[in-house]
Amino acid sequence: MLVSKNFGDIVTFMRASVGWSYSPAGVLVPSAANGPRLDYDPIAQLARGLLVEEQRTNLVSYSENFANAYWSKVSIAVAASASPGADGALSAFDITEANGASGSKELTAPSVSYTAGQTYTISAFFRTKAVGVVRRLRMAVSSGSVIAGSLAVAFDPSDGGSVAQVVNASNARLDVLPNGLLRGQWSFTAANTVSANLYLTLADSSNLTTYVGDGVSGITLFGVMIEQSGGFAGSYVKTGGAQVTRAPDAAVIADLSKIGFNATEGTIYAEVEAPNPSIATAKGIVSIDDGTENNRLTLTKEINGRLGFASVIGGAGSVILASAANMPAGPVKVAAAYKAGDFAMCMGGAAPVISAAGVLPAGLNAMRLGVRSNGGAINGWLRNVRYIPRRITNAELQALTT
């Protein structure tokens, strides 16, 4: 008999902090600690699914209040904007260049500590001001400190936005948001263990910062972040006087009897969106395990970007399957069907990857959604997860993922 149950009747969701996500109206909203984030595409205003992320810390102590003395100002005026921030409130600030100023017109954040070999991502929400000439936003870290040489990216908010200049940075991109807002982000790997400042500087259409200011033009700014990362920005982490950490998400079914778990065969299905290409460890889509990585059945996004499935016993892979193609950046349907000596995995309706060898682990007692037992979160969205307590046929598997 099929029984309909609420998410909270089956899944225990945990996150030891507030987390931010987009509402159906396309604005950022906070979810309380241990509250699942059902996220939306801010432009299409369509559901993306359950957002599951790893832990991140915003190293900028004042992410929104640019009038605060934390931010040093040179040849600019900072005032509360009449245009909303990404949270839909009047929380953004207009950054206006001083009239006649020919030097840099910038905000500077106090120095942040960087560790050699670690990757960091810097991001900001911004738009062009409603009046004046379009100015670009140039984001830079102190030259010659974190790396040998300049480190900067310039973003152009005109005509839908573009990345205008990249100097020794990686993964620079702009995301389009409602109300003319953009979120620019870029990453770098520190070569030295040092402290360095962040500079947010106005630039002209040639990326020059030493043009003569007109006293009117500038940008509207909201939500600046610096985070140690895997080469991409996470969801927004708001700060107001100190660095803030968003704890990792965890969604667990601790009682497998609630899903009719069958220890001898089964099928795991998920519709997942895991867009970030830069990952250092395999990320869990769905994992059934004993609380460790030693005994598990796991669907993963692998380091090389492909879909993987593994039956692991005592820390060793009894069966390891990998897709021929990389997982797409957008949503995709994936599934694995299994019983001893009969394993198959499928992605997007492609021909199943199969194995006629291998056995199943014993003692499995929990299912994790979007994470592994070691915390390897997908940093993306789960739209649908199903468990079927039988090994469906390969034809059914292919049809299920089409």
CSV table of N, CA and C in Angstrom, one decimal, residues 4 135 203 285 287 346 357:
chain,number,residue,atom,x,y,z
A,4,SER,N,1.0,8.4,1.7
A,4,SER,CA,1.6,9.7,1.6
A,4,SER,C,2.0,10.3,3.0
A,135,ARG,N,28.7,52.7,-14.3
A,135,ARG,CA,30.0,52.5,-13.8
A,135,ARG,C,30.1,51.0,-13.6
A,203,ALA,N,34.8,51.8,-11.8
A,203,ALA,CA,35.6,51.9,-13.0
A,203,ALA,C,34.8,52.3,-14.1
A,285,ILE,N,24.6,12.3,-3.4
A,285,ILE,CA,23.3,12.6,-3.9
A,285,ILE,C,22.3,11.9,-3.0
A,287,SER,N,22.7,8.5,-0.1
A,287,SER,CA,23.5,7.5,0.5
A,287,SER,C,22.7,6.7,1.5
A,346,CYS,N,21.9,4.6,-14.1
A,346,CYS,CA,21.5,5.3,-15.3
A,346,CYS,C,21.3,6.8,-15.1
A,357,ALA,N,28.9,-8.4,-11.2
A,357,ALA,CA,29.7,-8.8,-10.0
A,357,ALA,C,29.3,-8.0,-8.8
